[in-house]
Coordinates of C-alpha atoms in Angstrom, one line a residue:
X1 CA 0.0 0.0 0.0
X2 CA 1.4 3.3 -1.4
X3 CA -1.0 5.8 -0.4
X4 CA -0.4 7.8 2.4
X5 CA -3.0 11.1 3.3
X6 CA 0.3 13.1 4.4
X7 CA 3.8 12.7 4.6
X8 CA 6.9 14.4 5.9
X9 CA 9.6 16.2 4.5
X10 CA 13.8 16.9 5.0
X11 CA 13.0 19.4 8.1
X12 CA 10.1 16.6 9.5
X13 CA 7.0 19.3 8.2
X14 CA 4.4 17.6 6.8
X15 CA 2.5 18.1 3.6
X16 CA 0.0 17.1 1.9
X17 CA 0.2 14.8 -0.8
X18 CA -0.9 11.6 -2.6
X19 CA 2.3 9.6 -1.6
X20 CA 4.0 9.4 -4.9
X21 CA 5.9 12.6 -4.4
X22 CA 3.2 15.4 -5.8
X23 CA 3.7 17.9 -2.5
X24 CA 1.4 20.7 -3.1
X25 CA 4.6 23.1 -1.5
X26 CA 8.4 22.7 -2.2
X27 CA 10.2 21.1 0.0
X28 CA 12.6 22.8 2.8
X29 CA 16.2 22.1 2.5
X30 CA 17.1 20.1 5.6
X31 CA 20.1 22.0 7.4
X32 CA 22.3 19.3 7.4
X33 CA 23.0 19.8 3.3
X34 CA 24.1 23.3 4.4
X35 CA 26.7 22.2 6.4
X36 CA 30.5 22.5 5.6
X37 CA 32.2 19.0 4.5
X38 CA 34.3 18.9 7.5
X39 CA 31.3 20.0 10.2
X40 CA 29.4 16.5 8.5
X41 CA 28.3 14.2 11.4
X42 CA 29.5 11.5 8.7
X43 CA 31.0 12.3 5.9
X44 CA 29.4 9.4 3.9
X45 CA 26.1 9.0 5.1
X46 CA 24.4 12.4 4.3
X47 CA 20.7 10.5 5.0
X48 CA 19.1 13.4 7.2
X49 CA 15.3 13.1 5.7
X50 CA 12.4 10.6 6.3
X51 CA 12.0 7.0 4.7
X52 CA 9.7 7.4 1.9
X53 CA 9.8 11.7 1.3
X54 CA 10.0 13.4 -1.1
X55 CA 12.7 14.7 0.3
X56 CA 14.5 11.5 0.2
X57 CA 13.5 10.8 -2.6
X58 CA 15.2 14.3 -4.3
X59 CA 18.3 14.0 -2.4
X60 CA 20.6 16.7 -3.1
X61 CA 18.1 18.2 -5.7
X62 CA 16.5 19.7 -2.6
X63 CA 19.0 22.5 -3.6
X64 CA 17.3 23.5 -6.6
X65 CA 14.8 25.9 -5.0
X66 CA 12.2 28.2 -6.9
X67 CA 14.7 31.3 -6.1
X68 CA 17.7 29.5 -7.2
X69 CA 16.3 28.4 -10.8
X70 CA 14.8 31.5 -11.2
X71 CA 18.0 33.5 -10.5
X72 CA 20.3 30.8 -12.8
X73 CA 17.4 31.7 -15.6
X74 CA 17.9 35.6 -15.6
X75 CA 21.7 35.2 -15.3
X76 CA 22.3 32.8 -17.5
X77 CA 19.6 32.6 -20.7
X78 CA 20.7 36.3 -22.9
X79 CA 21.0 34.7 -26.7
X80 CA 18.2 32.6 -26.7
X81 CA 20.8 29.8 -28.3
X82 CA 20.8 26.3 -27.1
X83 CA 22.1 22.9 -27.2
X84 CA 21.5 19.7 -26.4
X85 CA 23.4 17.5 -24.3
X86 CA 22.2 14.1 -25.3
X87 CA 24.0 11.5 -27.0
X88 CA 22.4 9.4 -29.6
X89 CA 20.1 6.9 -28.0
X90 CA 22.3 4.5 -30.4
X91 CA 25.4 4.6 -28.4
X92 CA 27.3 2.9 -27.2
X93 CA 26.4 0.9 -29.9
X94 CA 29.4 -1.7 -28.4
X95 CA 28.4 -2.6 -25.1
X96 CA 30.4 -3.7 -22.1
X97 CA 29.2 -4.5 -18.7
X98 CA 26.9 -6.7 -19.9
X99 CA 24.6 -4.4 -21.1
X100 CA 22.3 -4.7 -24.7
X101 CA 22.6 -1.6 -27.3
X102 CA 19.5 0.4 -28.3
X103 CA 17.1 -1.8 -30.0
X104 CA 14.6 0.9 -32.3
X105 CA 11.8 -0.9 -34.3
X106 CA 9.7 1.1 -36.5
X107 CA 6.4 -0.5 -36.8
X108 CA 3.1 0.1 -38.9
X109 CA -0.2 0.8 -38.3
X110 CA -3.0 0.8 -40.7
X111 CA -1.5 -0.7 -43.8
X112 CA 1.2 2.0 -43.8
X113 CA -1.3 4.9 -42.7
X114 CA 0.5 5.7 -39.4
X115 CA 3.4 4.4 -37.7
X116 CA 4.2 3.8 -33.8
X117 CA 8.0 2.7 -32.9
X118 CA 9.3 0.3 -29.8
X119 CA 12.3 1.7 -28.2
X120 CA 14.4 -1.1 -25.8
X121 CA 17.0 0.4 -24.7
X122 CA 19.3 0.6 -21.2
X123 CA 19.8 4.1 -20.4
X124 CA 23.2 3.2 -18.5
X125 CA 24.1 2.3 -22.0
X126 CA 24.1 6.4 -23.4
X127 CA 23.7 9.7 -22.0
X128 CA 21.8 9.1 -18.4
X129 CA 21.6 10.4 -15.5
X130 CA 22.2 7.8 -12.1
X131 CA 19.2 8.1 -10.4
X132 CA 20.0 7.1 -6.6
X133 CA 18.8 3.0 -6.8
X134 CA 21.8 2.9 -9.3
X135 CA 24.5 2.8 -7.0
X136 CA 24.9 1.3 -3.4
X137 CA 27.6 2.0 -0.2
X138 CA 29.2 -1.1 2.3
X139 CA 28.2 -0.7 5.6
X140 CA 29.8 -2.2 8.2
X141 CA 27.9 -4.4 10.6
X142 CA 29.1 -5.4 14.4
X143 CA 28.2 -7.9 17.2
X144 CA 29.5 -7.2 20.5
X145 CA 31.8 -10.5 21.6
X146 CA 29.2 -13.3 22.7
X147 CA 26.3 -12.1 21.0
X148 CA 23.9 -13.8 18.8
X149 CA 23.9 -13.1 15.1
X150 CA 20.4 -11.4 16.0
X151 CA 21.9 -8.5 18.1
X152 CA 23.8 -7.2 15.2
X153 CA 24.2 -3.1 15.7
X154 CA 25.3 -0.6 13.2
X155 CA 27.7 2.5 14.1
X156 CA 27.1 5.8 12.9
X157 CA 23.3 5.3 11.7
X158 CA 20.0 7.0 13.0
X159 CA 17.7 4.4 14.0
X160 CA 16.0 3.7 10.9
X161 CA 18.9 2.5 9.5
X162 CA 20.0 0.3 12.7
X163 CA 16.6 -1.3 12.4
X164 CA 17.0 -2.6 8.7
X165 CA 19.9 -3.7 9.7
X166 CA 18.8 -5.9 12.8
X167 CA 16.4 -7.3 10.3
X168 CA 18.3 -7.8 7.5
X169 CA 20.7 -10.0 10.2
X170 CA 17.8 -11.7 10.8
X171 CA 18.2 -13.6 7.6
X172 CA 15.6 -11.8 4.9
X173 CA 18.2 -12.9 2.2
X174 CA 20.6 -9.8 1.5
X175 CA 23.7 -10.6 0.5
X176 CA 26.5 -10.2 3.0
X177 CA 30.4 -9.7 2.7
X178 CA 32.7 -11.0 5.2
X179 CA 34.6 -8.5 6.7
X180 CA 37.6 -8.3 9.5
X181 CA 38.1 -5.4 11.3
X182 CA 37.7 -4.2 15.0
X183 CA 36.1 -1.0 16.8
X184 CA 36.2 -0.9 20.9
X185 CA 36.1 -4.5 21.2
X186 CA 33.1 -5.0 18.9
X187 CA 33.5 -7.7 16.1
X188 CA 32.8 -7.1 12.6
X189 CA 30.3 -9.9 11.5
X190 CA 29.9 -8.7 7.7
X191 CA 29.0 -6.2 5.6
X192 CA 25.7 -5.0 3.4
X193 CA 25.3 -2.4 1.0
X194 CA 22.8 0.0 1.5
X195 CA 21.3 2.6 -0.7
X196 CA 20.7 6.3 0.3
X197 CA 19.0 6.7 3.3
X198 CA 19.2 3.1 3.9
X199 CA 17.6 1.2 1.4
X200 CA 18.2 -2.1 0.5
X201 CA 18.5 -4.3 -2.4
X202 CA 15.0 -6.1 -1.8
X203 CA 13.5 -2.3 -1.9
X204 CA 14.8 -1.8 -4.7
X205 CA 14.4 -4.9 -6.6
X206 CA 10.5 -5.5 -5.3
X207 CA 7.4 -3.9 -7.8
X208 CA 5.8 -3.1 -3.8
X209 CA 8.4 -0.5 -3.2
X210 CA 9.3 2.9 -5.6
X211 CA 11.4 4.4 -2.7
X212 CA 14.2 6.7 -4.1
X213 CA 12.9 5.7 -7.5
X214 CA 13.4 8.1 -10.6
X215 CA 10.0 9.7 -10.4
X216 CA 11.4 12.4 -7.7
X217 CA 13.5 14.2 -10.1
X218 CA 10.6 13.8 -12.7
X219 CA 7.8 16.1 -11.2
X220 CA 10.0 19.1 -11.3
X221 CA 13.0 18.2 -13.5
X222 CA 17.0 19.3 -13.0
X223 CA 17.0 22.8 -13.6
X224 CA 19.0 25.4 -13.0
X225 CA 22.7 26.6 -13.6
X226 CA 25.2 24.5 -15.5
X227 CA 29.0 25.1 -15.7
X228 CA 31.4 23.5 -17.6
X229 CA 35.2 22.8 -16.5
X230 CA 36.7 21.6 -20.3
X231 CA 39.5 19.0 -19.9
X232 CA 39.9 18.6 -23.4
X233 CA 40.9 22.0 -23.9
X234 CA 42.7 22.4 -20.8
X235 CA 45.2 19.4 -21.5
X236 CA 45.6 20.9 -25.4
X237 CA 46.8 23.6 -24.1
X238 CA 49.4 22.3 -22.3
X239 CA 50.3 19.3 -24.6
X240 CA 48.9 16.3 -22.5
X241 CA 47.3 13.3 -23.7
X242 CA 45.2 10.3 -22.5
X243 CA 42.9 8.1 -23.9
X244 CA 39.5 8.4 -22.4
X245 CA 39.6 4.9 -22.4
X246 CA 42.3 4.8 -19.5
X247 CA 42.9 5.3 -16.3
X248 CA 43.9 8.9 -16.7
X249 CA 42.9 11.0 -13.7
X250 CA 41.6 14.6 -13.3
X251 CA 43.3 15.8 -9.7
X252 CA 41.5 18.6 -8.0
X253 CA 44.0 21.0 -8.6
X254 CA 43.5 20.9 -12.7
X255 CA 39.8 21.7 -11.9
X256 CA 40.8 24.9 -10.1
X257 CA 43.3 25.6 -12.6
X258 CA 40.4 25.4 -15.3
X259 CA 38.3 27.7 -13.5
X260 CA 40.7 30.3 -13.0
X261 CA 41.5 30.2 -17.1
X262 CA 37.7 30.1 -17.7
X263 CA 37.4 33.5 -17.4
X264 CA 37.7 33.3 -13.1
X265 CA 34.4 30.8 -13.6
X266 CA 33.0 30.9 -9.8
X267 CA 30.5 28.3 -8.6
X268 CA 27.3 29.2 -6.5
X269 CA 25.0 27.0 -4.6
X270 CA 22.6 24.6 -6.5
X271 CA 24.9 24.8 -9.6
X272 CA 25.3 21.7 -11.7
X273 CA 28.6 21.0 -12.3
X274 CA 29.5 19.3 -16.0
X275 CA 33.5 18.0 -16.9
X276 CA 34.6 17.3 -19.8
X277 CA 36.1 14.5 -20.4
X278 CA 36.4 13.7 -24.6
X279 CA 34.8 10.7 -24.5
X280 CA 32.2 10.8 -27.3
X281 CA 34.8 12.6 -29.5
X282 CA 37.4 10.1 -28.7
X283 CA 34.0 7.5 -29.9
X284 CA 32.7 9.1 -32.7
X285 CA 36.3 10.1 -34.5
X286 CA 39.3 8.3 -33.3
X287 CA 38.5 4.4 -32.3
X288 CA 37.4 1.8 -35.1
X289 CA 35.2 -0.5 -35.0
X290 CA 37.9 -3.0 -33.9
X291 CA 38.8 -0.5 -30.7
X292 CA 35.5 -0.5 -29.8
X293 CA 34.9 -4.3 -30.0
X294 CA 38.5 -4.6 -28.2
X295 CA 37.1 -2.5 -25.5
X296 CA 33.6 -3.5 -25.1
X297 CA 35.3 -7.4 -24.5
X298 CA 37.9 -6.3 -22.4
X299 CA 37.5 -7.8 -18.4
X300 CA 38.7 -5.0 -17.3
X301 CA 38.0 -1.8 -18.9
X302 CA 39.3 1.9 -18.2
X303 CA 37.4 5.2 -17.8
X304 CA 39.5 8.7 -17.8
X305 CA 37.3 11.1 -14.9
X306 CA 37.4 13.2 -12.1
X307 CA 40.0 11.6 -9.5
X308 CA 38.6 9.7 -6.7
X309 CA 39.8 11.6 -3.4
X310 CA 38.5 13.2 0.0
X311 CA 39.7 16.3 -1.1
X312 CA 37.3 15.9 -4.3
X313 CA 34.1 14.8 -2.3
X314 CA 35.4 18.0 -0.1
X315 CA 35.4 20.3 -3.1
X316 CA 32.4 18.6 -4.5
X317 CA 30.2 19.2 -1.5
X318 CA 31.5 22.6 -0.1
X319 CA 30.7 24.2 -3.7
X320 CA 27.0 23.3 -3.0
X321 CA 26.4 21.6 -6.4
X322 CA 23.2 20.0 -7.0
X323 CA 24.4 17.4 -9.3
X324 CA 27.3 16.8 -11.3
X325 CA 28.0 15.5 -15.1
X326 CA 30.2 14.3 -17.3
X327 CA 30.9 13.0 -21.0
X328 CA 33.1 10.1 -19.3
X329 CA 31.7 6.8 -18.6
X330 CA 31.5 6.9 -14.9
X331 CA 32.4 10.6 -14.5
X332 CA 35.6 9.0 -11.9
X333 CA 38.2 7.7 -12.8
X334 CA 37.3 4.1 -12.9
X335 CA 38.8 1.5 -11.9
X336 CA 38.7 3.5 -8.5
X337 CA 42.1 3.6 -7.3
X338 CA 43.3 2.7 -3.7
X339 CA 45.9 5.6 -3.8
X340 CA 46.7 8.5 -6.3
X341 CA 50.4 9.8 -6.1
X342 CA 51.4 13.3 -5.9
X343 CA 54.7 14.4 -8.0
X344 CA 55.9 17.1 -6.3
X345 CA 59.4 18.7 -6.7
X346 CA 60.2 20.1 -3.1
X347 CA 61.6 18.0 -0.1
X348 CA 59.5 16.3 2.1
X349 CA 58.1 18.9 5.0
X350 CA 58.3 21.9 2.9
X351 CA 55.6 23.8 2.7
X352 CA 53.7 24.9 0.0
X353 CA 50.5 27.1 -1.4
X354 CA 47.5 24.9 -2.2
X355 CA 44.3 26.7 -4.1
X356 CA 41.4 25.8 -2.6
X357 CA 37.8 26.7 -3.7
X358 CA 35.3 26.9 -0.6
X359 CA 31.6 26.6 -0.1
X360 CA 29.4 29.6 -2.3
X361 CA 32.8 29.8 -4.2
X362 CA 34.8 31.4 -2.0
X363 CA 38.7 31.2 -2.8
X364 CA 40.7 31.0 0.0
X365 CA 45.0 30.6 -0.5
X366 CA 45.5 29.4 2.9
X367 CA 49.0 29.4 4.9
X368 CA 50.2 27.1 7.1
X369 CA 51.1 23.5 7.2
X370 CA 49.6 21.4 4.2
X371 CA 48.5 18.1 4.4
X372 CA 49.6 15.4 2.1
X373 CA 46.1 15.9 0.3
X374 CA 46.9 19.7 0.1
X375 CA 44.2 21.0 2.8
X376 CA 45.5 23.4 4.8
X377 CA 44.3 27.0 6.4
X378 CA 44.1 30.9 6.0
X379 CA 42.4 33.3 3.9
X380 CA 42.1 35.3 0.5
X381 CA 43.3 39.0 1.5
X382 CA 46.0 40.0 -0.6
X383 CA 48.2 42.7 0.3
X384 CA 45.8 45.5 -0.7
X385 CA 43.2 44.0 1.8
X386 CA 40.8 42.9 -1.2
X387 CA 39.8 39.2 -2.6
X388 CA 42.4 37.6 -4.7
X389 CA 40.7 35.6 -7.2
X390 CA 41.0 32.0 -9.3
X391 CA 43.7 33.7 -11.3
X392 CA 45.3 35.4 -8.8
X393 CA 45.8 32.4 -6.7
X394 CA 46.8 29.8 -9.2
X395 CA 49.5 32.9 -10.7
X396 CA 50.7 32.9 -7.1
X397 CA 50.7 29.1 -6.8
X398 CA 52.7 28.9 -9.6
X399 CA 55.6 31.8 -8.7
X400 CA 56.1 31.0 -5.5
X401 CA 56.8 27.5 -6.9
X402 CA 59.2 28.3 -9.3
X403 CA 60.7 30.7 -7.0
X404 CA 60.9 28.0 -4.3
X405 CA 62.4 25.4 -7.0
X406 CA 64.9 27.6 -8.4
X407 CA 65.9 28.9 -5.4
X408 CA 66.6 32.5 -7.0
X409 CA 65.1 34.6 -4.3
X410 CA 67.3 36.0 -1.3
X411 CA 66.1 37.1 1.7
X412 CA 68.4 38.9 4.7
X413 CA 67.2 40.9 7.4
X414 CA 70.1 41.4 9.8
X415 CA 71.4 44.4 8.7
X416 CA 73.8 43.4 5.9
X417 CA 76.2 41.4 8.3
X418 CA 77.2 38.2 6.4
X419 CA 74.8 38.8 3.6
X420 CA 77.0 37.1 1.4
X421 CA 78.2 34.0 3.3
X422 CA 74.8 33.8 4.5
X423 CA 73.2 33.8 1.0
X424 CA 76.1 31.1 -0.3
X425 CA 74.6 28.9 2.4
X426 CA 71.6 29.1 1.5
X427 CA 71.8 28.7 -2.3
X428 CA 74.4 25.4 -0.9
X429 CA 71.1 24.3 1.1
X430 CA 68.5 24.2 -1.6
X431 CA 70.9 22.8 -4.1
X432 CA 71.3 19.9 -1.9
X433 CA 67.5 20.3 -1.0
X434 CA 66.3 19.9 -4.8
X435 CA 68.5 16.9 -5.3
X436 CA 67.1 15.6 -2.0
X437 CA 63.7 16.2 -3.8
X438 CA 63.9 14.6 -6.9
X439 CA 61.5 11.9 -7.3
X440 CA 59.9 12.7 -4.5
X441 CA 56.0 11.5 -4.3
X442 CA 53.6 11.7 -1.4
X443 CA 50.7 9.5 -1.7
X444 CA 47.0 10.4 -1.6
X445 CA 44.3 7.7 -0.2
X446 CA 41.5 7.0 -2.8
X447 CA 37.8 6.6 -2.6
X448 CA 35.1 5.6 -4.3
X449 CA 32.8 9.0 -5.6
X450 CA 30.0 7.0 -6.5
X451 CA 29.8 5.9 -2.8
X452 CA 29.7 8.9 -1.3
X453 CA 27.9 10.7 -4.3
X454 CA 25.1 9.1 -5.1
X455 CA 24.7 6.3 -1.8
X456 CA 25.9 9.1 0.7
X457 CA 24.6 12.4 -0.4
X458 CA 21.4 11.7 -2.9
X459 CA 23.5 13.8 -5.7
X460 CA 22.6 12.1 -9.1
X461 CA 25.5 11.8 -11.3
X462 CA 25.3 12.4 -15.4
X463 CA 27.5 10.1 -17.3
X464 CA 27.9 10.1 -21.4
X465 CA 26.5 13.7 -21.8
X466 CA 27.5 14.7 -25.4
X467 CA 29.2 17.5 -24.3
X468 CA 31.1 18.9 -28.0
X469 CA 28.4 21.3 -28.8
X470 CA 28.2 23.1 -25.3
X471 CA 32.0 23.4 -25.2
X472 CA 31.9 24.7 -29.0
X473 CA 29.2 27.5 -27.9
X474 CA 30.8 28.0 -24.3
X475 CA 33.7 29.1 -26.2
X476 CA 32.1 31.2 -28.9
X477 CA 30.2 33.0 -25.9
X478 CA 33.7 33.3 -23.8
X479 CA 31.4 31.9 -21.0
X480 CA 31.0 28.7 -19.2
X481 CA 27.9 29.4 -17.2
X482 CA 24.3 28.5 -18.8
X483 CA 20.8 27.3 -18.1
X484 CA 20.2 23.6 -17.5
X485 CA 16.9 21.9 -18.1
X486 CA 16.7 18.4 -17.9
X487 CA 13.6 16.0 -17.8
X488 CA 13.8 12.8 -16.7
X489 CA 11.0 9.8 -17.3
X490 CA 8.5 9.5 -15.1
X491 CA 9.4 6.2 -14.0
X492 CA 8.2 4.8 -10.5
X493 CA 10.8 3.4 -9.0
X494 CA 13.1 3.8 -11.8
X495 CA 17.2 3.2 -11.8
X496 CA 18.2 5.8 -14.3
X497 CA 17.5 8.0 -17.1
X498 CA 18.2 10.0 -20.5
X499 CA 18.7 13.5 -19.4
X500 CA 16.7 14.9 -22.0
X501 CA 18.3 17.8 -21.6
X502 CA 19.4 20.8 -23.4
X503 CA 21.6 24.0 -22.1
X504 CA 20.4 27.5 -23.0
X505 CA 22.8 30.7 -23.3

């Protein structure tokens, strides 16, 4: 039984509705998506609304308010020109993963009088948006010593959560993974993966249940702003190449970099980010037929995307987006990698400045010590006490470098005592600090996006956007903002989607 005569919303107001998500108000954003990455009660579990809302059941789309998509709208739409940002329903027309291409039958009606067509097709397979029953999270679940299998508890989940998983101990069938590990003398009896806010595979697999299901983003659509970050032309300029069908990884410092060369692009909250990656280029113009067979047959195939680190989610989150996209086939790098190493040419403990983009895209050049994954603390005030920007930053970034590589500049404060003896000891030290430094590599832990993205947060994710035609107009424009309107099917309970979407400038 679906119907319900109310139900409740991220912030626990009811509404009125007919259960199937058709609120007659929008729904509040619940605080917790407001929060900074850091000040997250858990960082991977962002499940703060009731089982069965609509605001569950929008996720981060809850960010896409009236005001917001009415600002993007007046900002953003001037020429009244537009693209789309679908593939062809026909690719890939090579499938891997198991998955069938686009079947299209054309068939007759009335001795040729009219025509209907049959479309079978897996949207995974083209341009498609992850709806949040795509993708699941492990969760970790614990007996204390000398308890039954039936007094399984969960750590770091509300209630809700802790009760699916008491039942699901019970034995309903779910699929566990063992699992070793240890927490305050609690032993780990498995694992399950869980869908945001808690949902498990059975939900999602039984025709009694459209929880989280497709048909959220459907009632209102994904509108608002887009902005593009363009790979392609950012590694052209500076003479890199990959195949998108590698494991070729964008780090979070090329995406500030990009912004800061896209005329200082800033982000604001409810934006939808899209990155791109060149893989329906690479498709349509540069593999054969026997590349793509090669590929689709390989066991383990390679997607070029976004890297897979904390500091991405960080960035990710703390910019407010409401969804992101790609033209890549998972929009991470995929496999996902365990580690991603950091080339760096200065000596271990040296410290050095780290762009980071903030929450309501704020840029902020911190000082201080740096992590190994480049996080570190301070602010934006340059010298003449106004905001630095992209450009500024990354300029800086990259003199101080050089000056710190070269070792060029002198500094002496004593009153010209010693200058010179002291300046031939240090020029003698940083010699013998660069050749200390060469080859030196810190490493960076990796994670899984899709884990946090669309599992932990309710963020869809856009994979296999045909992206070519924005980037040609974003350039003719000399802007890399526009309006987004995407409309998903209707689908109860449904896994994914076409975007059907087009951008307007």
């Amino acid at each position: 039984m679906k119907s319900h005569s109310h139900h409740v919303d991220g912030d626990g107001n009811h509404h009125k509705g007919d259960g199937a998500g058709n609120d007659e108000s929008a729904v509040e954003i619940h605080p917790m998506h407001l929060l900074p990455f850091d000040s997250l009660p858990n960082k991977k579990q962002v499940w703060p609304c009731r089982p069965g809302s609509r605001g569950e059941g929008l996720g981060r789309l809850v960010l896409l308010t009236p005001d917001v998509v009415a600002a993007a709208a007046a900002r953003c739409i001037r020429t009244g020109r537009r693209v789309s940002l679908g593939w062809e329903l026909t690719k890939l027309e090579i499938a891997n993963f198991g998955r069938s291409p686009c079947d299209h039958r054309i068939v007759p009606l009335l001795d040729g009088v009219a025509f209907d067509d049959i479309y079978t097709f897996n949207p995974q397979q083209s341009s498609q948006w992850d709806g949040l029953r795509h993708f699941s999270q492990p969760v970790v679940v614990v007996t204390p010593p000398g308890s039954g299998s039936g007094s399984a508890e969960e750590t770091g989940l509300e209630e809700k959560e802790d009760r699916v998983l008491k039942e699901d101990a019970e034995g309903d069938g779910e699929v566990e993974v063992e699992v070793k590990v240890e927490d305050k003398g609690k032993k780990s009896t498995g694992s399950k993966r869980l869908f945001y806010g808690g949902v498990t595979p059975s939900e999602i697999i039984s025709t009694a249940s459209d929880r989280i299901g497709i048909q959220h983003w459907a009632k209102q659509g994904i509108c608002g702003r887009g902005v593009l970050l363009d790979y392609v032309r950012y590694a052209e300029r500076r003479g890199i190449t990959y195949s998108t069908f590698s494991d070729h990884a964008i780090p979070l410092s090329a995406m500030l970099e990009m912004a800061a060369e896209q005329d200082n692009l800033t982000f604001r909250r409810g934006d939808i980010l899209f990155v791109r990656v060149g893989v329906t280029r690479e498709w349509d113009t540069v593999m054969t037929r026997g590349d793509k067979i090669a590929y689709a047959n390989s066991p383990n195939p390679q997607h070029a995307g976004v890297e897979g680190t904390e500091e991405m989610a960080r960035w990710i989150w703390d910019q407010g987006f409401a969804a992101v996209a790609s033209d890549a086939i998972s929009f991470e790098v995929y496999p996902p990698k365990e580690s991603h190493v950091r080339r760096c040419c200065r000596p271990p403990g040296e410290d050095e400045a780290v762009v980071e983009v903030k929450a309501g895209a704020e840029v902020e050049a911190e000082a201080g010590a740096v992590n190994e994954n480049g996080n570190v603390n301070g602010d934006t005030k340059n010298t003449n006490g106004t905001e630095d920007t992209h450009r500024d930053i990354a300029d800086r970034k990259s003199t101080e470098h050089d000056d710190d590589c070269n070792g060029d500049h002198d500094h002496d404060d004593d009153g010209g005592h010693g200058v010179e003896e002291k300046k031939k000891k240090k020029k003698q030290k940083q010699k013998q600090e660069q050749k200390d430094a060469v080859g030196h590599t810190s490493v960076v832990p990796g994670i899984f996006l899709h884990e946090y993205l669309l599992a932990g947060w309710g963020m869809p994710i856009g994979e296999l956007f045909d992206l070519e035609g924005l980037s040609r107009l974003c350039e003719q424009h000399r802007r890399w903002e526009f309006f987004v309107a995407s409309s998903p099917l209707n689908m109860p309970g449904g896994v994914s989607s076409p975007p059907n979407c087009v951008a307007i400038f």
